mmCIF file of C-alpha atoms and ligand atoms in Angstrom:
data_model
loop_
_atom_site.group_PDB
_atom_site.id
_atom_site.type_symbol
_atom_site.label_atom_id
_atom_site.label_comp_id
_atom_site.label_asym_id
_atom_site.label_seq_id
_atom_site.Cartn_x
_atom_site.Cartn_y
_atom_site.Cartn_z
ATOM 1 C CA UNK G 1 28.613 -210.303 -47.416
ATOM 2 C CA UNK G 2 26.890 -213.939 -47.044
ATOM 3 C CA UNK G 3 25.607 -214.580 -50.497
ATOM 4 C CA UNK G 4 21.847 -215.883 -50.535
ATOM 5 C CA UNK G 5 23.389 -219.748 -51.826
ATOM 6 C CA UNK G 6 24.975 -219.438 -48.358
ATOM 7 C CA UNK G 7 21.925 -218.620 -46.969
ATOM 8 C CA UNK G 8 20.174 -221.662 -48.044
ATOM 9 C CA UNK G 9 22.941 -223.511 -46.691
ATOM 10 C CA UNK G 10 22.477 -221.622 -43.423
ATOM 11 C CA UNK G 11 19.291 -222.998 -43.214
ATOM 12 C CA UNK G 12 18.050 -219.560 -43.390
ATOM 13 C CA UNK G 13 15.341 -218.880 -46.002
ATOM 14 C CA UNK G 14 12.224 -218.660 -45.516
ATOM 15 C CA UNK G 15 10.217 -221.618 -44.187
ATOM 16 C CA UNK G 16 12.993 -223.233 -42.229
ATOM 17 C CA UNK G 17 12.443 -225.243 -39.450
ATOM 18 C CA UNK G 18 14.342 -225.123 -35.947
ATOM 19 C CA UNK G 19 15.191 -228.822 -35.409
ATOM 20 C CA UNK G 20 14.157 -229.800 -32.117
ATOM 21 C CA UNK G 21 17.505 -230.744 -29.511
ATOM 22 C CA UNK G 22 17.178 -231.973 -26.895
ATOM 23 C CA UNK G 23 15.606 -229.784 -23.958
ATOM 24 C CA UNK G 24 17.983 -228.701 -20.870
ATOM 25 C CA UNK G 25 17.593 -231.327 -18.630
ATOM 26 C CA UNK G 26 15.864 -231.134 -15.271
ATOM 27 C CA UNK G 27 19.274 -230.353 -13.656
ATOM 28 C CA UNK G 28 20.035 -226.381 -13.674
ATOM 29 C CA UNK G 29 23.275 -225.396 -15.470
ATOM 30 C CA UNK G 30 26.066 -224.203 -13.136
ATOM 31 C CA UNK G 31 26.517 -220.243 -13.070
ATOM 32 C CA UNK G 32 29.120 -217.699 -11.926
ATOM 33 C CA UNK G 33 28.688 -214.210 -11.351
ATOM 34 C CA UNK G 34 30.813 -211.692 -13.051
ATOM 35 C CA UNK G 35 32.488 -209.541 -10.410
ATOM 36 C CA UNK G 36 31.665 -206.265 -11.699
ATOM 37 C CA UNK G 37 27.773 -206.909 -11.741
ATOM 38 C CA UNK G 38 27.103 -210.075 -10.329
ATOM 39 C CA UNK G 39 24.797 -210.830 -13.607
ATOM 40 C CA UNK G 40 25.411 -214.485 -14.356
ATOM 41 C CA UNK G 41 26.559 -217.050 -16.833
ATOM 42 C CA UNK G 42 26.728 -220.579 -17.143
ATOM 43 C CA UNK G 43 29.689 -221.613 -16.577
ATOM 44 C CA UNK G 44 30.148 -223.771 -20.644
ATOM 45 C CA UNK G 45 29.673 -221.529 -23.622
ATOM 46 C CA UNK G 46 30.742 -221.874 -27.030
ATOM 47 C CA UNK G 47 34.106 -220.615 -28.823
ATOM 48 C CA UNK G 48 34.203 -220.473 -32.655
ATOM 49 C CA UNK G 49 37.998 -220.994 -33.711
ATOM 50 C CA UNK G 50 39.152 -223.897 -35.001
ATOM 51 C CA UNK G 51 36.537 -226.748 -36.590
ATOM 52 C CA UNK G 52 33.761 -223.669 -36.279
ATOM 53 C CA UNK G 53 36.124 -221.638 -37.618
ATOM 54 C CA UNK G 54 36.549 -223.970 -40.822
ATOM 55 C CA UNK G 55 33.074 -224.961 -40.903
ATOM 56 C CA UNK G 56 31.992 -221.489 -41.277
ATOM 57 C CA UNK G 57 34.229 -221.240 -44.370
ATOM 58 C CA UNK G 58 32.566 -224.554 -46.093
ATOM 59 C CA UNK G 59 29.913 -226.374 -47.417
ATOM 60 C CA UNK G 60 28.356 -227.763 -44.202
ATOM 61 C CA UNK G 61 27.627 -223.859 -42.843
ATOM 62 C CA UNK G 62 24.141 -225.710 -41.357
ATOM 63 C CA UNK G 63 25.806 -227.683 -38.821
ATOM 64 C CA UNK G 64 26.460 -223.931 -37.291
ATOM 65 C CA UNK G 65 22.781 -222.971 -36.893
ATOM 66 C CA UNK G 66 22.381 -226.975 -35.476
ATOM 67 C CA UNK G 67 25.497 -225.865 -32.965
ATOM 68 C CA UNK G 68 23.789 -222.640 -31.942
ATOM 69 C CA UNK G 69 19.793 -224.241 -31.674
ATOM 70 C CA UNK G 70 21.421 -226.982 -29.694
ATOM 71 C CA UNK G 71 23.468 -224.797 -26.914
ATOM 72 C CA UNK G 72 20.574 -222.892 -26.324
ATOM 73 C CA UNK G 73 17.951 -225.504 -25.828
ATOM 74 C CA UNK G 74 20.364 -227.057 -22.891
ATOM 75 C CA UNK G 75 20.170 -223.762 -21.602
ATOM 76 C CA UNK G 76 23.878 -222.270 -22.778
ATOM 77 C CA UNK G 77 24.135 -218.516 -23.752
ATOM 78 C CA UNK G 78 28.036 -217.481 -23.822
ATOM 79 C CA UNK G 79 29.486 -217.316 -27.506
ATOM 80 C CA UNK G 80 33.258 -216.209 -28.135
ATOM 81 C CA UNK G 81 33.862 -215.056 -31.648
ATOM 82 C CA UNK G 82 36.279 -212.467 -33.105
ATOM 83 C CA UNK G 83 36.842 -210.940 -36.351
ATOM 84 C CA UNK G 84 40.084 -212.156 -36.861
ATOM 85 C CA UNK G 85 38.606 -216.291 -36.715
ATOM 86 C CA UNK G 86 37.951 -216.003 -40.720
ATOM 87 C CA UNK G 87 34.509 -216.678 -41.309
ATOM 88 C CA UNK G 88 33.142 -217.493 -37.743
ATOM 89 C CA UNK G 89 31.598 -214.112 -36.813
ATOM 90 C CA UNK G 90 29.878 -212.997 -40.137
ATOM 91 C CA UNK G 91 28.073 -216.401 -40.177
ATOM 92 C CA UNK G 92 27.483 -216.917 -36.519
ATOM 93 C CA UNK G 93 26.345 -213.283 -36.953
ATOM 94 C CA UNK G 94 23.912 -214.129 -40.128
ATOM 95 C CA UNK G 95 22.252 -217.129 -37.749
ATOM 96 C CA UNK G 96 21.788 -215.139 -34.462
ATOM 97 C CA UNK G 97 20.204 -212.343 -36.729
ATOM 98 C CA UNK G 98 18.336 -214.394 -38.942
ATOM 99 C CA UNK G 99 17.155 -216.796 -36.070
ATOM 100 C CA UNK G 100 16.531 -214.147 -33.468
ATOM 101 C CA UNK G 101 18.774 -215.938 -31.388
ATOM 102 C CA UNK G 102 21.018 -212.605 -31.172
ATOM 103 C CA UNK G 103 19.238 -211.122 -28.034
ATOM 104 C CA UNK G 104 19.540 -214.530 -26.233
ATOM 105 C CA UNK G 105 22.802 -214.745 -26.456
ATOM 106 C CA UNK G 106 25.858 -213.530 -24.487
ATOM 107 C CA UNK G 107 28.065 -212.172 -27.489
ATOM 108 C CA UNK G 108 31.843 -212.082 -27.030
ATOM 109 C CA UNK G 109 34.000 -210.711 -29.732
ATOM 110 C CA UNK G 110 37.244 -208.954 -30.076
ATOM 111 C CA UNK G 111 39.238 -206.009 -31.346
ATOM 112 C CA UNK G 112 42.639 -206.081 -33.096
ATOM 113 C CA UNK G 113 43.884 -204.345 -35.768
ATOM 114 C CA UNK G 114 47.511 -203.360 -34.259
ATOM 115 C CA UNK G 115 50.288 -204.105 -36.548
ATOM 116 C CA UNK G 116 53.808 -203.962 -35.668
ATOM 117 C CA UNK G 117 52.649 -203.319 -32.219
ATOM 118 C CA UNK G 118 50.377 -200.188 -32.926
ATOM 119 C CA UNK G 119 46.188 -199.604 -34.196
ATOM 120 C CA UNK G 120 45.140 -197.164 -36.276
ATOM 121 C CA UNK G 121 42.040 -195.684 -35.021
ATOM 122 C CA UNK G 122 40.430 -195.319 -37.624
ATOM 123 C CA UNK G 123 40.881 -198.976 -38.815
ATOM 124 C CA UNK G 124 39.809 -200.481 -34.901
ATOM 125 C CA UNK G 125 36.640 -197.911 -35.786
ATOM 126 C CA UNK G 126 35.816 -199.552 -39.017
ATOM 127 C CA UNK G 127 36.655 -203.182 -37.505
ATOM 128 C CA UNK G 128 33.965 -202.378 -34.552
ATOM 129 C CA UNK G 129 31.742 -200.988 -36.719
ATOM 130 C CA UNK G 130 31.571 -204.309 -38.509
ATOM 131 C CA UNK G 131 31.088 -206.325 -35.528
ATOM 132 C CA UNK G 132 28.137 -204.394 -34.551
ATOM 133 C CA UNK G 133 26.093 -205.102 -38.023
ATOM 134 C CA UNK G 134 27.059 -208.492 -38.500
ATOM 135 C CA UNK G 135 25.738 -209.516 -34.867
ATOM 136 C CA UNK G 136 23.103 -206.698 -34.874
ATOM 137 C CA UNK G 137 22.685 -205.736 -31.876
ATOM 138 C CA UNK G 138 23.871 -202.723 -29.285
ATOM 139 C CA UNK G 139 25.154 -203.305 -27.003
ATOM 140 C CA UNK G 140 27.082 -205.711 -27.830
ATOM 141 C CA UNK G 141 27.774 -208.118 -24.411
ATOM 142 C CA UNK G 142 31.343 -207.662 -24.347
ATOM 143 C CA UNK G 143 34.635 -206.927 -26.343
ATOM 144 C CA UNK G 144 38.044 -207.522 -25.860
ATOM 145 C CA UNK G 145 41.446 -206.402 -26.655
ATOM 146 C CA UNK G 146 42.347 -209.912 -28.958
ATOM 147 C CA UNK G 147 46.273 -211.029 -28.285
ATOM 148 C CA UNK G 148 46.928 -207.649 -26.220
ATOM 149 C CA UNK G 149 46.834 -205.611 -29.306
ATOM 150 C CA UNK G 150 48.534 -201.905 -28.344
ATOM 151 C CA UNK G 151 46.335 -202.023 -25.396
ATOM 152 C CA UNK G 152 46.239 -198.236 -24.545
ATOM 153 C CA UNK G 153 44.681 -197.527 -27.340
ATOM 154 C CA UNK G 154 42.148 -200.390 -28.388
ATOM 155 C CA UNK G 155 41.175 -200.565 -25.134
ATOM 156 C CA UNK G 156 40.836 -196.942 -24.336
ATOM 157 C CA UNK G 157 38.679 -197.209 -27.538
ATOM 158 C CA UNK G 158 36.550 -200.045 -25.479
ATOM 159 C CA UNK G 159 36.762 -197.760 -22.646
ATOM 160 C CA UNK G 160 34.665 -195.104 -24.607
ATOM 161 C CA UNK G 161 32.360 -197.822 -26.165
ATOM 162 C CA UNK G 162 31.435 -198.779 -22.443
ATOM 163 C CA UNK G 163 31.315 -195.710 -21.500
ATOM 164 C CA UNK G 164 28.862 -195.150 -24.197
ATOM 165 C CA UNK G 165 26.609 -197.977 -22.937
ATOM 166 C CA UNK G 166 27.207 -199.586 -26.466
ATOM 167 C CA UNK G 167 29.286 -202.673 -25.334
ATOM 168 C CA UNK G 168 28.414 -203.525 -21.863
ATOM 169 C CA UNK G 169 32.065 -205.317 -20.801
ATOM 170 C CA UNK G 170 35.093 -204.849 -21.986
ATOM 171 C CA UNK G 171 38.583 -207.074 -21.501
ATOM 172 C CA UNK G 172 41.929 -208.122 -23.311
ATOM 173 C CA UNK G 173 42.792 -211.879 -24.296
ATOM 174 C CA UNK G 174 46.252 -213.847 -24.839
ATOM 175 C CA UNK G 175 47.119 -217.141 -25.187
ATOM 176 C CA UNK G 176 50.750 -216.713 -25.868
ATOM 177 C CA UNK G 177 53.071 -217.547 -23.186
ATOM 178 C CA UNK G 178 55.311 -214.055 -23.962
ATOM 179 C CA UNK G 179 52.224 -211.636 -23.477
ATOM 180 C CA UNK G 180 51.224 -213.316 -19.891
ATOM 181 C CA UNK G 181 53.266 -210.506 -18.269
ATOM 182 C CA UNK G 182 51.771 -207.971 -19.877
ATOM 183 C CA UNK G 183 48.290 -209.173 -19.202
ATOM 184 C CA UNK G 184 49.344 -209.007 -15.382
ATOM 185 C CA UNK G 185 50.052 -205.314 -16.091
ATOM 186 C CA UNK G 186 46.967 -204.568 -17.957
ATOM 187 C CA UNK G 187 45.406 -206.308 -14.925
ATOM 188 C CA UNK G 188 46.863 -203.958 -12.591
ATOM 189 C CA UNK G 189 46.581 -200.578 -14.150
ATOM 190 C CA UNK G 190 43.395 -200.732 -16.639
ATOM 191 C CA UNK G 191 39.253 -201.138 -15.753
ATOM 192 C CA UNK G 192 38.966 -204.521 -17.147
ATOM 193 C CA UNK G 193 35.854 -206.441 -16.694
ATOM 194 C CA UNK G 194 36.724 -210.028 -18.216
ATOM 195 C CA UNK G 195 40.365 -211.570 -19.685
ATOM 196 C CA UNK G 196 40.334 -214.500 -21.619
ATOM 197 C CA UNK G 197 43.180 -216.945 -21.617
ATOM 198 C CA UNK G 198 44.080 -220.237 -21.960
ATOM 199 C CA UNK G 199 43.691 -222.727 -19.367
ATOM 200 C CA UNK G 200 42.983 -226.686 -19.565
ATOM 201 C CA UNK G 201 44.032 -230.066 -16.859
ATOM 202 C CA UNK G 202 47.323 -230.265 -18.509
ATOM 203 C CA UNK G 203 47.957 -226.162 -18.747
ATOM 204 C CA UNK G 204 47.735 -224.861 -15.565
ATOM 205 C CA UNK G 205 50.236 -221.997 -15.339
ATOM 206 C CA UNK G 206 47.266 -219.765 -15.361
ATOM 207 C CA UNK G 207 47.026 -220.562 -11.812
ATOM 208 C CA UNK G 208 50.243 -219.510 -10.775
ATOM 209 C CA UNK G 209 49.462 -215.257 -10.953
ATOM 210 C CA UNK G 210 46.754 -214.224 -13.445
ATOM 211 C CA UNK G 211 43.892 -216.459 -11.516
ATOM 212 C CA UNK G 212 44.710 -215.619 -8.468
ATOM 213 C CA UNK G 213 45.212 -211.967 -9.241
ATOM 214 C CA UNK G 214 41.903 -212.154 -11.856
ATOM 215 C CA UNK G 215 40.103 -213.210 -8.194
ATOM 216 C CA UNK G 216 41.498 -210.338 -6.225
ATOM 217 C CA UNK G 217 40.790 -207.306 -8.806
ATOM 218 C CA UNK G 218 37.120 -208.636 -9.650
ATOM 219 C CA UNK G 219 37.978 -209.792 -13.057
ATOM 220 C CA UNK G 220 36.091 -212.100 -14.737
ATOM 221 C CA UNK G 221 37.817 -214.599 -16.855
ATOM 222 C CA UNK G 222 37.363 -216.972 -20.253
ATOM 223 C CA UNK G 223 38.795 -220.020 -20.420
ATOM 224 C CA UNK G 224 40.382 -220.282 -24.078
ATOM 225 C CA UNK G 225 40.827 -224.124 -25.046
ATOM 226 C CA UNK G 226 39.973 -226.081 -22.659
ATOM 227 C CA UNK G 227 40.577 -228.739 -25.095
ATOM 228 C CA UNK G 228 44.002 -227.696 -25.831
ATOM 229 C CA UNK G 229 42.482 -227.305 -28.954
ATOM 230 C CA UNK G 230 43.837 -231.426 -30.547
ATOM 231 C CA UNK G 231 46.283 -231.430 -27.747
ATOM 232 C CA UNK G 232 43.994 -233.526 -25.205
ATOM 233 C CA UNK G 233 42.158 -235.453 -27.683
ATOM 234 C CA UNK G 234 45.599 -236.563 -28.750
ATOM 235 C CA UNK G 235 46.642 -238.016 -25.386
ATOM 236 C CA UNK G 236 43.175 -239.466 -24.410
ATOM 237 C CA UNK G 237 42.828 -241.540 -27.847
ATOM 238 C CA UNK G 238 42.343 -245.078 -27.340
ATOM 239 C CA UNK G 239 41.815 -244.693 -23.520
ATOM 240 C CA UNK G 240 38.465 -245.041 -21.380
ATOM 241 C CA UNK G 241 37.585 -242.431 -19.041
ATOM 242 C CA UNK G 242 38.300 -243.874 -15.560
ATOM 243 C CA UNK G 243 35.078 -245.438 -13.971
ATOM 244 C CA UNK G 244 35.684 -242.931 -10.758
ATOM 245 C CA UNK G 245 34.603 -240.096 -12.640
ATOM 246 C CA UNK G 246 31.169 -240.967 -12.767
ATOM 247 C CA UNK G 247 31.286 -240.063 -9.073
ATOM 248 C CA UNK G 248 30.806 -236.661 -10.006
ATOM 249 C CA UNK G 249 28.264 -237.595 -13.140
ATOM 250 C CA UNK G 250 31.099 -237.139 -15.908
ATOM 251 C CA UNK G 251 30.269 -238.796 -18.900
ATOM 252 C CA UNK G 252 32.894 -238.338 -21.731
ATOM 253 C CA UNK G 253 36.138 -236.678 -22.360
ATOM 254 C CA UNK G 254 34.971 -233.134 -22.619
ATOM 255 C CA UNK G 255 33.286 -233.568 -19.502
ATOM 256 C CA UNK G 256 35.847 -234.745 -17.846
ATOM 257 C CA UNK G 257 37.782 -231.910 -18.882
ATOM 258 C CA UNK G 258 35.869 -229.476 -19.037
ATOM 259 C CA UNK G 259 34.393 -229.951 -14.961
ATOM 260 C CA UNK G 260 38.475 -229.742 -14.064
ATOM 261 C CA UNK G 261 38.483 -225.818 -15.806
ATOM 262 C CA UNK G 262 35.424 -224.882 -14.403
ATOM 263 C CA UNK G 263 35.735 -225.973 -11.341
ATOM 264 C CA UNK G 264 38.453 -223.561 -10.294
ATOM 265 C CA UNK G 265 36.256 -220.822 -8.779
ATOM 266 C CA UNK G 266 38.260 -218.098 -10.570
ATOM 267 C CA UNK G 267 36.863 -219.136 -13.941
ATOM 268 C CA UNK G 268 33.626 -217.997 -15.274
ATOM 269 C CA UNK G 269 32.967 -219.623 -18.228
ATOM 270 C CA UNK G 270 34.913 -222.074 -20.634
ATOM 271 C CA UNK G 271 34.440 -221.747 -24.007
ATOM 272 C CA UNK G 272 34.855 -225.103 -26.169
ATOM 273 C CA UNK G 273 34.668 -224.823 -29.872
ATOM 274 C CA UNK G 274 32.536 -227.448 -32.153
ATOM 275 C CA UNK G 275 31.039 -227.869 -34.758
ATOM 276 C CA UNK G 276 28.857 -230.382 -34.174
ATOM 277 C CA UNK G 277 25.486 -230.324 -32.033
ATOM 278 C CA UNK G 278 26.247 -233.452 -30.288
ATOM 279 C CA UNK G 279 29.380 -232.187 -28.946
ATOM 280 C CA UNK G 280 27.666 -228.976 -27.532
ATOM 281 C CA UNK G 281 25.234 -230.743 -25.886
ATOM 282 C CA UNK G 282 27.762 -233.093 -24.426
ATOM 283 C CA UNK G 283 30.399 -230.094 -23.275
ATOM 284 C CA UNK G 284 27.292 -228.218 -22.224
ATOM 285 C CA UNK G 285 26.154 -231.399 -19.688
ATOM 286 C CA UNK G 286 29.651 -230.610 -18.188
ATOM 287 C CA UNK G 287 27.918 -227.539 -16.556
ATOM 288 C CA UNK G 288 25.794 -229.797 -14.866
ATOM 289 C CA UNK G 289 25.761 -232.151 -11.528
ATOM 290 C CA UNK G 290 28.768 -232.160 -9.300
ATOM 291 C CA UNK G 291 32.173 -230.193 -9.703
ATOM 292 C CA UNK G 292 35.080 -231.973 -8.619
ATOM 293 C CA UNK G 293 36.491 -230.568 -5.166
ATOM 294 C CA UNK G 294 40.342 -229.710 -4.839
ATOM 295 C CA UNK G 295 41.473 -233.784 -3.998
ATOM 296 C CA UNK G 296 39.365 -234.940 -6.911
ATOM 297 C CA UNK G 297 40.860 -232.317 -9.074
ATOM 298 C CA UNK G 298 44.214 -233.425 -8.376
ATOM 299 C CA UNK G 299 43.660 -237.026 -9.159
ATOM 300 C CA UNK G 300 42.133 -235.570 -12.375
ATOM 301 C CA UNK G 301 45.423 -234.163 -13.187
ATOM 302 C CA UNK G 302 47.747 -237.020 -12.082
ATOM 303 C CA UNK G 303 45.260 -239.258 -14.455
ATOM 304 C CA UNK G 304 45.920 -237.128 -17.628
ATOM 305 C CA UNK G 305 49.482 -236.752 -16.934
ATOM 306 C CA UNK G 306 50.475 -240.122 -16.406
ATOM 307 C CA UNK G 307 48.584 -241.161 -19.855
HETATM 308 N N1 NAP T 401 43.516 -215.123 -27.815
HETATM 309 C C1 NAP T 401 42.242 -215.475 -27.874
HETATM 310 O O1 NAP T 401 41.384 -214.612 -27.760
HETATM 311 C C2 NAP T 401 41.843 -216.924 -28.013
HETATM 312 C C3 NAP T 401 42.810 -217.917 -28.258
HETATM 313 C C4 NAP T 401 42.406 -219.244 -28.324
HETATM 314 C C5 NAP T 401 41.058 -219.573 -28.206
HETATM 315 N N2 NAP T 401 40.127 -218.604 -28.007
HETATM 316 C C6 NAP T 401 38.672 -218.935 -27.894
HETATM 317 O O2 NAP T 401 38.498 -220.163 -27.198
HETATM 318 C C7 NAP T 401 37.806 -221.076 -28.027
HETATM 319 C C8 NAP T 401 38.200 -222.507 -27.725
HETATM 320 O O3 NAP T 401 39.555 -222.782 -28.032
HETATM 321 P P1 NAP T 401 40.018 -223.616 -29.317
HETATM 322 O O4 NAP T 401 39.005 -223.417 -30.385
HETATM 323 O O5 NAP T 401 41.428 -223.241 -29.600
HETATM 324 O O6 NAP T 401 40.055 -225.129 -28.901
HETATM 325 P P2 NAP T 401 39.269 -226.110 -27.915
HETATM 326 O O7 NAP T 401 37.937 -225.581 -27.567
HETATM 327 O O8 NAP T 401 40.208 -226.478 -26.807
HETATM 328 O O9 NAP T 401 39.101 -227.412 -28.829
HETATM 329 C C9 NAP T 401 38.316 -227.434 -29.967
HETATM 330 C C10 NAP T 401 38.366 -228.843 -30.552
HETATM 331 O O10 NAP T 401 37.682 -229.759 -29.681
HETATM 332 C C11 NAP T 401 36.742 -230.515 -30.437
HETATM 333 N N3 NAP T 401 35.569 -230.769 -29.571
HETATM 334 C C12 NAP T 401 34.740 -229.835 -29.008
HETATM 335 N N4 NAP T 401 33.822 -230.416 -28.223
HETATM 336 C C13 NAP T 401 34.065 -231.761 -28.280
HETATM 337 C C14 NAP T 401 33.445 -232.900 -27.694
HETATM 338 N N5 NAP T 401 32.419 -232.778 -26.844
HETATM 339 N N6 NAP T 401 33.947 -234.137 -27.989
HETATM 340 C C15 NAP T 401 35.002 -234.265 -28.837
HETATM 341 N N7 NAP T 401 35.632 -233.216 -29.433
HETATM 342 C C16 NAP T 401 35.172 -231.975 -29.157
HETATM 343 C C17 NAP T 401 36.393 -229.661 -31.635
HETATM 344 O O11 NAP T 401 36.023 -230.455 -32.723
HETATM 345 P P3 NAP T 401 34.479 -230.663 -33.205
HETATM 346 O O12 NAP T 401 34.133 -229.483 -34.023
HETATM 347 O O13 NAP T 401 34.549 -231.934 -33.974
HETATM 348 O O14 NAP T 401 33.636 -230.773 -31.968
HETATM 349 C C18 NAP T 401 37.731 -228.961 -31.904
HETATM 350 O O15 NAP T 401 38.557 -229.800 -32.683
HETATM 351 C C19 NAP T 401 38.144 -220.594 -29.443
HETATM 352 O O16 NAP T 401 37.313 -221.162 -30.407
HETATM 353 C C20 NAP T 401 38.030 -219.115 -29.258
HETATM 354 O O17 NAP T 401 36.655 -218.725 -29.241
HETATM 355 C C21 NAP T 401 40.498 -217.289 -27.885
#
């Protein structure tokens, strides 16, 4: 349980004032339907591995709340979390509660608890029951299978959850290369309603099979570091971004990558992780203006690769 010192450093007791971010700009953010309902979501969210993931076990647990109060002013609602990111979804949990920010947002989290291949019951039970009081809310937006966990039986569990009208989507996720086939099978033969995967301007085998085939079945789909995580912040150090992507109103880096992922039409929302306002407001501006159109694309591409 969040102690009340962590509280404090939440931001959370009593008295404490919202900062005030920036307001969305006059531009409307860029939305995509999910198949299944046609309810939409803008097409930048936020994902809560990596830096969020270690900021959520630190000192600086504040800059999480600033994160969250920032997305939402610029008019973002799509968080990805999962129990297995450490700290990220008890304290992302404690600030939608505590803030009221819970019902605003479109909650994402996952389900795993197979080992060696196979889930207790009992233990995906008790892990589900946990994500429900830490975010606080039924239903939960949606839940997924995390890493294609023994998928008949965590997601028949999701199955019964949706059927139950206490998680209203349900999906699997990989990012490992050696589960992409099996994904293709779970996209076949289960009910899915969103996969998340990974997919960024220099990792494109996602459009190969499981785009394409996400677009036929009416699958909605994540994209899972569209960063590469370090990878593309690696390769773009000490470089500009070219002048001729301002034709589409890209300002930065994560724009620039980010308007190549959601521009494929297959793709309904990216998920970035930060830590930092400044960067959510920036990835968030990315859902903004102009996409890039399949030639522009392309160059994008042939830019990054030839860095
Ligand atoms: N199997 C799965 O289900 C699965 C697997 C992988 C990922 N995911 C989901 O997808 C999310 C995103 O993937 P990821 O966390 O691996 O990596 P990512 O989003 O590709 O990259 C995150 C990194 O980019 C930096 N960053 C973010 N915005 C920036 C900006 N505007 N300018 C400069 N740097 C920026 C972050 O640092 P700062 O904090 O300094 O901004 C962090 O170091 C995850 O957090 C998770 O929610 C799911």
């Amino acid at each position: 349980m969040i102690s009340r010192r962590d509280c404090l450093k939440l931001g959370l007791a009593a008295g404490a004032a919202a900062r005030a971010w920036p307001a969305a700009a006059a531009e409307p953010l860029i939305t995509r339907a999910i198949p299944r309902t046609g309810e939409r979501l803008p097409v930048v969210g936020l994902g809560s591995s990596a830096t969020f993931s270690s900021t959520a076990a630190g000192e600086e647990k504040q800059r999480l709340r600033e994160v969250f109060e920032a997305m939402l002013a610029q008019g973002g609602t799509v968080f990805d979390t999962a129990p297995g990111y450490g700290a990220s979804e008890e304290v992302a949990g404690q600030i939608a509660r505590d803030t009221g920010m819970a019902a605003k947002l479109f909650w994402a989290t996952k389900l795993n608890v197979a080992q060696g291949g196979t889930a207790d019951p009992a233990r995906a039970r008790a892990q589900l029951d946990a994500s429900f009081q830490r975010v606080g809310k039924t239903p939960i937006d949606l839940i997924q299978v995390h890493n294609m966990g023994d998928v008949p039986r965590q997601f028949g569990l999701l199955k019964e959850l949706r059927e139950q009208k206490r998680i209203r989507y349900a999906g699997v996720t990989t990012t490992f290369p050696r589960q992409y086939d099996m994904l293709e099978q779970a996209m076949r033969a289960e009910p899915l309603d969103f996969i998340g995967v990974d997919y960024a301007i220099d990792n494109r085998v996602m459009e190969e099979r499981i785009l394409p085939l996400a677009a036929d079945r009416g699958i909605a789909v994540l994209a899972y570091a569209p960063f590469g995580r370090t990878r593309l912040w690696d390769k773009v150090r000490g470089h500009e971004v070219p002048p001729w992507a301002a034709e589409i109103g890209i300002r930065s880096w994560a724009q620039f990558f980010l308007k190549f992922v959601v521009a494929h039409p297959a793709i309904t929302c990216a998920t970035p992780a930060t830590s930092r306002a400044a960067n959510a407001i920036d990835n968030l501006g990315a859902a903004r203006g102009e996409l890039p159109d399949r030639a522009m694309r392309e160059r994008m591409a042939a830019h990054i690769e030839k860095l």
